[in-house]
PDB file of C-alpha atoms in Angstrom:
ATOM      1  CA  TYR Y  16     150.717 149.570 126.987  1.00  0.00           C
ATOM      2  CA  ASP Y  17     152.495 152.895 127.358  1.00  0.00           C
ATOM      3  CA  ALA Y  18     151.364 152.662 130.987  1.00  0.00           C
ATOM      4  CA  MET Y  19     153.107 149.324 131.504  1.00  0.00           C
ATOM      5  CA  THR Y  20     156.512 148.908 133.125  1.00  0.00           C
ATOM      6  CA  PRO Y  21     158.516 146.110 131.417  1.00  0.00           C
ATOM      7  CA  LEU Y  22     159.522 143.287 133.751  1.00  0.00           C
ATOM      8  CA  ALA Y  23     163.194 144.025 133.128  1.00  0.00           C
ATOM      9  CA  ASP Y  24     162.700 147.422 134.802  1.00  0.00           C
ATOM     10  CA  VAL Y  25     160.614 146.178 137.716  1.00  0.00           C
ATOM     11  CA  PHE Y  26     161.927 145.956 141.286  1.00  0.00           C
ATOM     12  CA  MET Y  27     160.960 142.436 142.371  1.00  0.00           C
ATOM     13  CA  LEU Y  28     161.696 140.052 145.237  1.00  0.00           C
ATOM     14  CA  PRO Y  29     162.012 136.237 145.276  1.00  0.00           C
ATOM     15  CA  ASP Y  30     159.525 134.449 147.499  1.00  0.00           C
ATOM     16  CA  TRP Y  31     162.373 132.984 149.562  1.00  0.00           C
ATOM     17  CA  THR Y  32     163.535 136.472 150.628  1.00  0.00           C
ATOM     18  CA  ILE Y  33     164.422 136.507 154.332  1.00  0.00           C
ATOM     19  CA  LEU Y  34     162.997 139.638 155.921  1.00  0.00           C
ATOM     20  CA  GLU Y  35     165.989 140.567 158.043  1.00  0.00           C
ATOM     21  CA  PRO Y  36     166.706 144.220 158.981  1.00  0.00           C
ATOM     22  CA  ASN Y  37     168.936 145.067 155.999  1.00  0.00           C
ATOM     23  CA  ARG Y  38     166.435 143.661 153.521  1.00  0.00           C
ATOM     24  CA  LEU Y  39     163.581 145.508 155.205  1.00  0.00           C
ATOM     25  CA  ARG Y  40     165.536 148.758 154.882  1.00  0.00           C
ATOM     26  CA  GLU Y  41     166.090 148.006 151.182  1.00  0.00           C
ATOM     27  CA  ILE Y  42     162.363 147.425 150.687  1.00  0.00           C
ATOM     28  CA  MET Y  43     161.441 150.665 152.449  1.00  0.00           C
ATOM     29  CA  ALA Y  44     164.101 152.634 150.556  1.00  0.00           C
ATOM     30  CA  SER Y  45     162.727 151.398 147.216  1.00  0.00           C
ATOM     31  CA  GLY Y  46     159.747 153.721 147.689  1.00  0.00           C
ATOM     32  CA  PHE Y  47     157.277 151.146 146.360  1.00  0.00           C
ATOM     33  CA  SER Y  48     154.013 150.336 148.115  1.00  0.00           C
ATOM     34  CA  ARG Y  49     153.497 147.118 146.134  1.00  0.00           C
ATOM     35  CA  ILE Y  50     156.366 144.910 144.966  1.00  0.00           C
ATOM     36  CA  PRO Y  51     155.982 141.889 142.651  1.00  0.00           C
ATOM     37  CA  VAL Y  52     157.121 138.571 144.122  1.00  0.00           C
ATOM     38  CA  TYR Y  53     158.500 135.779 141.932  1.00  0.00           C
ATOM     39  CA  THR Y  54     159.361 132.127 142.334  1.00  0.00           C
ATOM     40  CA  GLY Y  55     161.699 129.651 140.642  1.00  0.00           C
ATOM     41  CA  ASP Y  56     164.701 130.080 138.372  1.00  0.00           C
ATOM     42  CA  ASP Y  57     162.482 131.444 135.606  1.00  0.00           C
ATOM     43  CA  ALA Y  58     161.427 134.353 137.865  1.00  0.00           C
ATOM     44  CA  ARG Y  59     157.729 133.589 137.424  1.00  0.00           C
ATOM     45  CA  VAL Y  60     155.699 136.323 139.102  1.00  0.00           C
ATOM     46  CA  THR Y  61     153.179 134.772 141.467  1.00  0.00           C
ATOM     47  CA  GLY Y  62     152.042 137.655 143.662  1.00  0.00           C
ATOM     48  CA  PHE Y  63     152.946 140.988 145.165  1.00  0.00           C
ATOM     49  CA  LEU Y  64     154.087 142.259 148.535  1.00  0.00           C
ATOM     50  CA  ARG Y  65     151.931 144.944 150.078  1.00  0.00           C
ATOM     51  CA  VAL Y  66     154.643 146.848 151.922  1.00  0.00           C
ATOM     52  CA  GLN Y  67     152.449 148.456 154.556  1.00  0.00           C
ATOM     53  CA  ASN Y  68     151.470 144.986 155.783  1.00  0.00           C
ATOM     54  CA  LEU Y  69     155.042 144.400 156.927  1.00  0.00           C
ATOM     55  CA  ILE Y  70     154.003 146.124 160.120  1.00  0.00           C
ATOM     56  CA  ILE Y  71     153.087 142.645 161.373  1.00  0.00           C
ATOM     57  CA  ILE Y  72     156.646 141.338 160.917  1.00  0.00           C
ATOM     58  CA  SER Y  73     157.611 141.618 164.590  1.00  0.00           C
ATOM     59  CA  ARG Y  74     154.609 139.510 165.619  1.00  0.00           C
ATOM     60  CA  VAL Y  75     155.511 136.796 163.090  1.00  0.00           C
ATOM     61  CA  ARG Y  76     159.141 136.807 164.247  1.00  0.00           C
ATOM     62  CA  ARG Y  77     158.053 135.994 167.794  1.00  0.00           C
ATOM     63  CA  ASP Y  78     156.404 132.822 166.492  1.00  0.00           C
ATOM     64  CA  LYS Y  79     158.775 131.732 163.721  1.00  0.00           C
ATOM     65  CA  GLY Y  80     162.140 133.452 164.148  1.00  0.00           C
ATOM     66  CA  LEU Y  81     163.420 134.146 160.630  1.00  0.00           C
ATOM     67  CA  VAL Y  82     160.582 135.148 158.314  1.00  0.00           C
ATOM     68  CA  THR Y  83     160.427 134.815 154.521  1.00  0.00           C
ATOM     69  CA  LEU Y  84     157.910 136.197 152.069  1.00  0.00           C
ATOM     70  CA  LEU Y  85     156.512 132.672 151.750  1.00  0.00           C
ATOM     71  CA  ASP Y  86     155.574 132.820 155.429  1.00  0.00           C
ATOM     72  CA  LEU Y  87     153.472 135.896 154.703  1.00  0.00           C
ATOM     73  CA  SER Y  88     151.597 134.487 151.708  1.00  0.00           C
ATOM     74  CA  SER Y  89     149.217 131.975 153.272  1.00  0.00           C
ATOM     75  CA  GLU Y  90     145.513 132.537 152.677  1.00  0.00           C
ATOM     76  CA  GLU Y  91     144.888 130.504 155.822  1.00  0.00           C
ATOM     77  CA  ARG Y  92     146.528 133.202 157.982  1.00  0.00           C
ATOM     78  CA  PRO Y  93     144.990 136.525 156.869  1.00  0.00           C
ATOM     79  CA  ASP Y  94     146.151 138.092 160.127  1.00  0.00           C
ATOM     80  CA  ILE Y  95     149.798 137.799 159.057  1.00  0.00           C
ATOM     81  CA  ARG Y  96     149.382 137.993 155.291  1.00  0.00           C
ATOM     82  CA  ALA Y  97     151.423 140.523 153.309  1.00  0.00           C
ATOM     83  CA  VAL Y  98     151.855 138.732 149.945  1.00  0.00           C
ATOM     84  CA  PHE Y  99     148.766 138.544 147.737  1.00  0.00           C
ATOM     85  CA  ASP Y 100     147.897 136.908 144.420  1.00  0.00           C
ATOM     86  CA  ILE Y 101     148.472 139.130 141.400  1.00  0.00           C
ATOM     87  CA  THR Y 102     145.840 139.490 138.702  1.00  0.00           C
ATOM     88  CA  ARG Y 103     146.784 138.920 135.058  1.00  0.00           C
ATOM     89  CA  VAL Y 104     145.563 141.118 132.211  1.00  0.00           C
ATOM     90  CA  THR Y 105     146.321 140.957 128.497  1.00  0.00           C
ATOM     91  CA  ASP Y 106     148.383 143.529 126.651  1.00  0.00           C
ATOM     92  CA  THR Y 107     145.421 144.064 124.312  1.00  0.00           C
ATOM     93  CA  LEU Y 108     143.015 145.281 127.019  1.00  0.00           C
ATOM     94  CA  PRO Y 109     142.086 148.960 126.342  1.00  0.00           C
ATOM     95  CA  LEU Y 110     143.186 151.411 129.016  1.00  0.00           C
ATOM     96  CA  LEU Y 111     139.637 152.462 129.882  1.00  0.00           C
ATOM     97  CA  ASP Y 112     138.640 148.834 130.370  1.00  0.00           C
ATOM     98  CA  LEU Y 113     141.725 148.338 132.534  1.00  0.00           C
ATOM     99  CA  LEU Y 114     140.774 151.397 134.599  1.00  0.00           C
ATOM    100  CA  HIS Y 115     137.273 150.020 135.138  1.00  0.00           C
ATOM    101  CA  PHE Y 116     138.785 146.657 136.056  1.00  0.00           C
ATOM    102  CA  PHE Y 117     140.955 148.266 138.733  1.00  0.00           C
ATOM    103  CA  LEU Y 118     138.051 150.270 140.129  1.00  0.00           C
ATOM    104  CA  ARG Y 119     135.753 147.235 140.275  1.00  0.00           C
ATOM    105  CA  GLY Y 120     138.190 144.597 141.408  1.00  0.00           C
ATOM    106  CA  GLY Y 121     139.727 146.150 144.497  1.00  0.00           C
ATOM    107  CA  THR Y 122     143.279 145.527 143.276  1.00  0.00           C
ATOM    108  CA  ARG Y 123     145.707 148.285 142.282  1.00  0.00           C
ATOM    109  CA  LEU Y 124     148.398 146.248 140.510  1.00  0.00           C
ATOM    110  CA  ALA Y 125     148.241 143.762 137.642  1.00  0.00           C
ATOM    111  CA  LEU Y 126     150.631 141.559 135.708  1.00  0.00           C
ATOM    112  CA  VAL Y 127     150.504 142.180 131.961  1.00  0.00           C
ATOM    113  CA  VAL Y 128     150.805 139.088 129.755  1.00  0.00           C
ATOM    114  CA  ARG Y 129     151.261 138.759 126.011  1.00  0.00           C
ATOM    115  CA  HIS Y 130     147.967 137.680 124.522  1.00  0.00           C
ATOM    116  CA  GLU Y 131     148.148 134.349 122.748  1.00  0.00           C
ATOM    117  CA  GLY Y 132     144.955 133.037 121.208  1.00  0.00           C
ATOM    118  CA  GLY Y 133     143.557 129.895 122.759  1.00  0.00           C
ATOM    119  CA  LYS Y 134     145.803 130.014 125.814  1.00  0.00           C
ATOM    120  CA  ASP Y 135     144.664 130.559 129.375  1.00  0.00           C
ATOM    121  CA  LEU Y 136     146.065 133.762 130.884  1.00  0.00           C
ATOM    122  CA  SER Y 137     147.994 131.712 133.437  1.00  0.00           C
ATOM    123  CA  GLU Y 138     149.928 130.114 130.545  1.00  0.00           C
ATOM    124  CA  CYS Y 139     150.778 133.358 128.713  1.00  0.00           C
ATOM    125  CA  ASP Y 140     154.202 134.980 129.053  1.00  0.00           C
ATOM    126  CA  ALA Y 141     154.386 137.920 131.451  1.00  0.00           C
ATOM    127  CA  ILE Y 142     155.863 141.066 129.927  1.00  0.00           C
ATOM    128  CA  GLY Y 143     155.349 143.755 132.561  1.00  0.00           C
ATOM    129  CA  VAL Y 144     153.290 145.230 135.364  1.00  0.00           C
ATOM    130  CA  VAL Y 145     150.770 148.059 135.418  1.00  0.00           C
ATOM    131  CA  ALA Y 146     149.260 149.967 138.330  1.00  0.00           C
ATOM    132  CA  LEU Y 147     146.142 152.054 138.704  1.00  0.00           C
ATOM    133  CA  GLU Y 148     148.290 155.161 139.050  1.00  0.00           C
ATOM    134  CA  ASP Y 149     150.044 154.378 135.757  1.00  0.00           C
ATOM    135  CA  VAL Y 150     146.729 154.051 133.933  1.00  0.00           C
ATOM    136  CA  ILE Y 151     145.439 157.356 135.309  1.00  0.00           C
ATOM    137  CA  GLU Y 152     148.686 159.117 134.371  1.00  0.00           C
ATOM    138  CA  GLU Y 153     148.508 157.750 130.836  1.00  0.00           C
ATOM    139  CA  LEU Y 154     144.878 158.748 130.370  1.00  0.00           C
ATOM    140  CA  LEU Y 155     145.420 162.243 131.787  1.00  0.00           C
ATOM    141  CA  GLN Y 156     148.870 162.662 130.215  1.00  0.00           C
ATOM    142  CA  GLU Y 157     150.041 164.133 133.516  1.00  0.00           C
ATOM    143  CA  GLU Y 158     152.281 162.811 136.274  1.00  0.00           C
ATOM    144  CA  ILE Y 159     150.741 162.071 139.668  1.00  0.00           C
ATOM    145  CA  LEU Y 160     153.000 163.326 142.443  1.00  0.00           C
ATOM    146  CA  ASP Y 161     152.494 163.485 146.183  1.00  0.00           C
ATOM    147  CA  GLU Y 162     154.152 164.641 149.403  1.00  0.00           C
ATOM    148  CA  THR Y 163     156.523 161.651 149.387  1.00  0.00           C
ATOM    149  CA  ASP Y 164     158.237 163.121 146.329  1.00  0.00           C
ATOM    150  CA  LEU Y 165     159.445 166.217 148.187  1.00  0.00           C
ATOM    151  CA  GLY Y 166     163.211 166.412 148.057  1.00  0.00           C
ATOM    152  CA  VAL Y 167     163.603 164.599 144.727  1.00  0.00           C
ATOM    153  CA  ASP Y 168     164.424 166.402 141.498  1.00  0.00           C
ATOM    154  CA  VAL Y 169     160.830 166.441 140.296  1.00  0.00           C
ATOM    155  CA  ILE Y 170     161.389 168.667 137.272  1.00  0.00           C
ATOM    156  CA  ALA Y 171     164.251 166.537 135.952  1.00  0.00           C
ATOM    157  CA  MET Y 172     162.290 163.350 136.580  1.00  0.00           C
ATOM    158  CA  LEU Y 173     159.227 164.628 134.744  1.00  0.00           C
ATOM    159  CA  ALA Y 174     161.269 165.968 131.842  1.00  0.00           C
ATOM    160  CA  HIS Y 175     163.048 162.635 131.441  1.00  0.00           C
ATOM    161  CA  LYS Y 176     159.815 160.630 131.573  1.00  0.00           C
ATOM    162  CA  ALA Y 177     158.135 162.973 129.091  1.00  0.00           C
ATOM    163  CA  TYR Y 178     161.113 162.690 126.723  1.00  0.00           C
ATOM    164  CA  CYS Y 179     161.057 158.871 126.869  1.00  0.00           C
ATOM    165  CA  ARG Y 180     157.305 158.759 126.348  1.00  0.00           C
ATOM    166  CA  ASP Y 181     157.369 161.217 123.457  1.00  0.00           C
ATOM    167  CA  SER Y 182     160.289 159.454 121.786  1.00  0.00           C
ATOM    168  CA  ALA Y 183     158.438 156.144 121.958  1.00  0.00           C
ATOM    169  CA  ARG Y 184     155.326 157.683 120.482  1.00  0.00           C
ATOM    170  CA  ASP Y 185     157.209 159.463 117.716  1.00  0.00           C
ATOM    171  CA  GLY Y 186     158.589 156.075 116.758  1.00  0.00           C
ATOM    172  CA  ARG Y 187     155.065 154.790 116.255  1.00  0.00           C
ATOM    173  CA  GLY Y 188     153.955 157.841 114.320  1.00  0.00           C
ATOM    174  CA  ARG Y 189     151.684 159.093 117.092  1.00  0.00           C
ATOM    175  CA  SER Y 190     151.241 162.763 117.794  1.00  0.00           C
ATOM    176  CA  THR Y 191     153.060 164.216 120.784  1.00  0.00           C
ATOM    177  CA  GLN Y 192     151.468 167.648 120.535  1.00  0.00           C
ATOM    178  CA  GLY Y 193     149.234 169.162 123.159  1.00  0.00           C
ATOM    179  CA  LYS Y 194     150.684 167.338 126.166  1.00  0.00           C
ATOM    180  CA  LYS Y 195     151.360 168.995 129.461  1.00  0.00           C
ATOM    181  CA  ILE Y 196     152.969 167.897 132.696  1.00  0.00           C
ATOM    182  CA  LEU Y 197     152.164 169.811 135.843  1.00  0.00           C
ATOM    183  CA  ALA Y 198     153.694 169.849 139.309  1.00  0.00           C
ATOM    184  CA  SER Y 199     152.446 172.180 141.988  1.00  0.00           C
ATOM    185  CA  ASP Y 200     154.138 173.095 145.250  1.00  0.00           C
ATOM    186  CA  HIS Y 201     151.985 170.517 146.971  1.00  0.00           C
ATOM    187  CA  ASP Y 202     152.501 167.806 144.400  1.00  0.00           C
ATOM    188  CA  SER Y 203     155.403 165.903 144.714  1.00  0.00           C
ATOM    189  CA  PRO Y 204     155.759 157.852 141.613  1.00  0.00           C
ATOM    190  CA  ILE Y 205     155.727 153.887 141.940  1.00  0.00           C
ATOM    191  CA  ASP Y 206     154.674 151.835 140.205  1.00  0.00           C
ATOM    192  CA  ALA Y 207     155.747 148.293 141.599  1.00  0.00           C
ATOM    193  CA  GLY Y 208     158.261 148.328 139.710  1.00  0.00           C
ATOM    194  CA  ARG Y 209     159.040 151.293 137.547  1.00  0.00           C
ATOM    195  CA  PRO Y 210     162.310 152.605 139.013  1.00  0.00           C
ATOM    196  CA  ARG Y 211     161.702 155.916 140.746  1.00  0.00           C
ATOM    197  CA  ALA Y 212     163.619 157.993 143.184  1.00  0.00           C
ATOM    198  CA  ALA Y 213     163.941 156.763 146.759  1.00  0.00           C
ATOM    199  CA  GLY Y 214     161.161 158.217 148.825  1.00  0.00           C
ATOM    200  CA  ALA Y 215     158.716 158.100 145.930  1.00  0.00           C
ATOM    201  CA  ARG Y 216     155.417 156.372 146.507  1.00  0.00           C
ATOM    202  CA  SER Y 217     154.639 153.152 144.775  1.00  0.00           C
ATOM    203  CA  PHE Y 218     151.887 151.165 143.404  1.00  0.00           C
ATOM    204  CA  CYS Y 219     149.144 153.106 144.339  1.00  0.00           C
ATOM    205  CA  MET Y 220     146.771 155.182 146.170  1.00  0.00           C
ATOM    206  CA  ALA Y 221     144.261 153.024 147.982  1.00  0.00           C
ATOM    207  CA  ASP Y 222     144.308 150.766 151.017  1.00  0.00           C
ATOM    208  CA  LYS Y 223     143.000 147.773 149.133  1.00  0.00           C
ATOM    209  CA  PRO Y 224     145.381 145.011 148.012  1.00  0.00           C
TER     210      PRO Y 224
END
């Protein structure tokens, strides 16, 4: 996927992360609305943190003291849940099918795995993450910006992303003609993981997990 962010470039958190003030500031400063969560020494992605749900952290602290991401991942306590299961999709799924999947499934972030015939998706190697916003940007060939991007160097960011995308496509012999990238005064990126400027919005636009 051109829309995919490779795992090596994704901002992620281990499930044993203690949500103390400095770490909370780091999470907020990342600009991501959804952050992949991994477990074990092999950094196996098991879910994602929905950042806006951290609003419940003070209530959990009153009951438990120090709070980790594991404490916020229980399906049995939906009232204090902030870490959700992440859906897996194959790297061979067409973008339009992936878009329809996002729109039907209520999720806005997926883990991309390398398709291996005969294997269950849970056994395939993860290679990146993709968000609804990324898919829309790739289909439209335009960057989605919002008010949270005010104050960042939008033009430089867009130019750099367009250069990287065009260079990758040139390498595969695909045409780079006819593209355009627009940014209005009211426009202003996340992707759970694609590194973007602090203050940029992350993995995506809806209130659903």
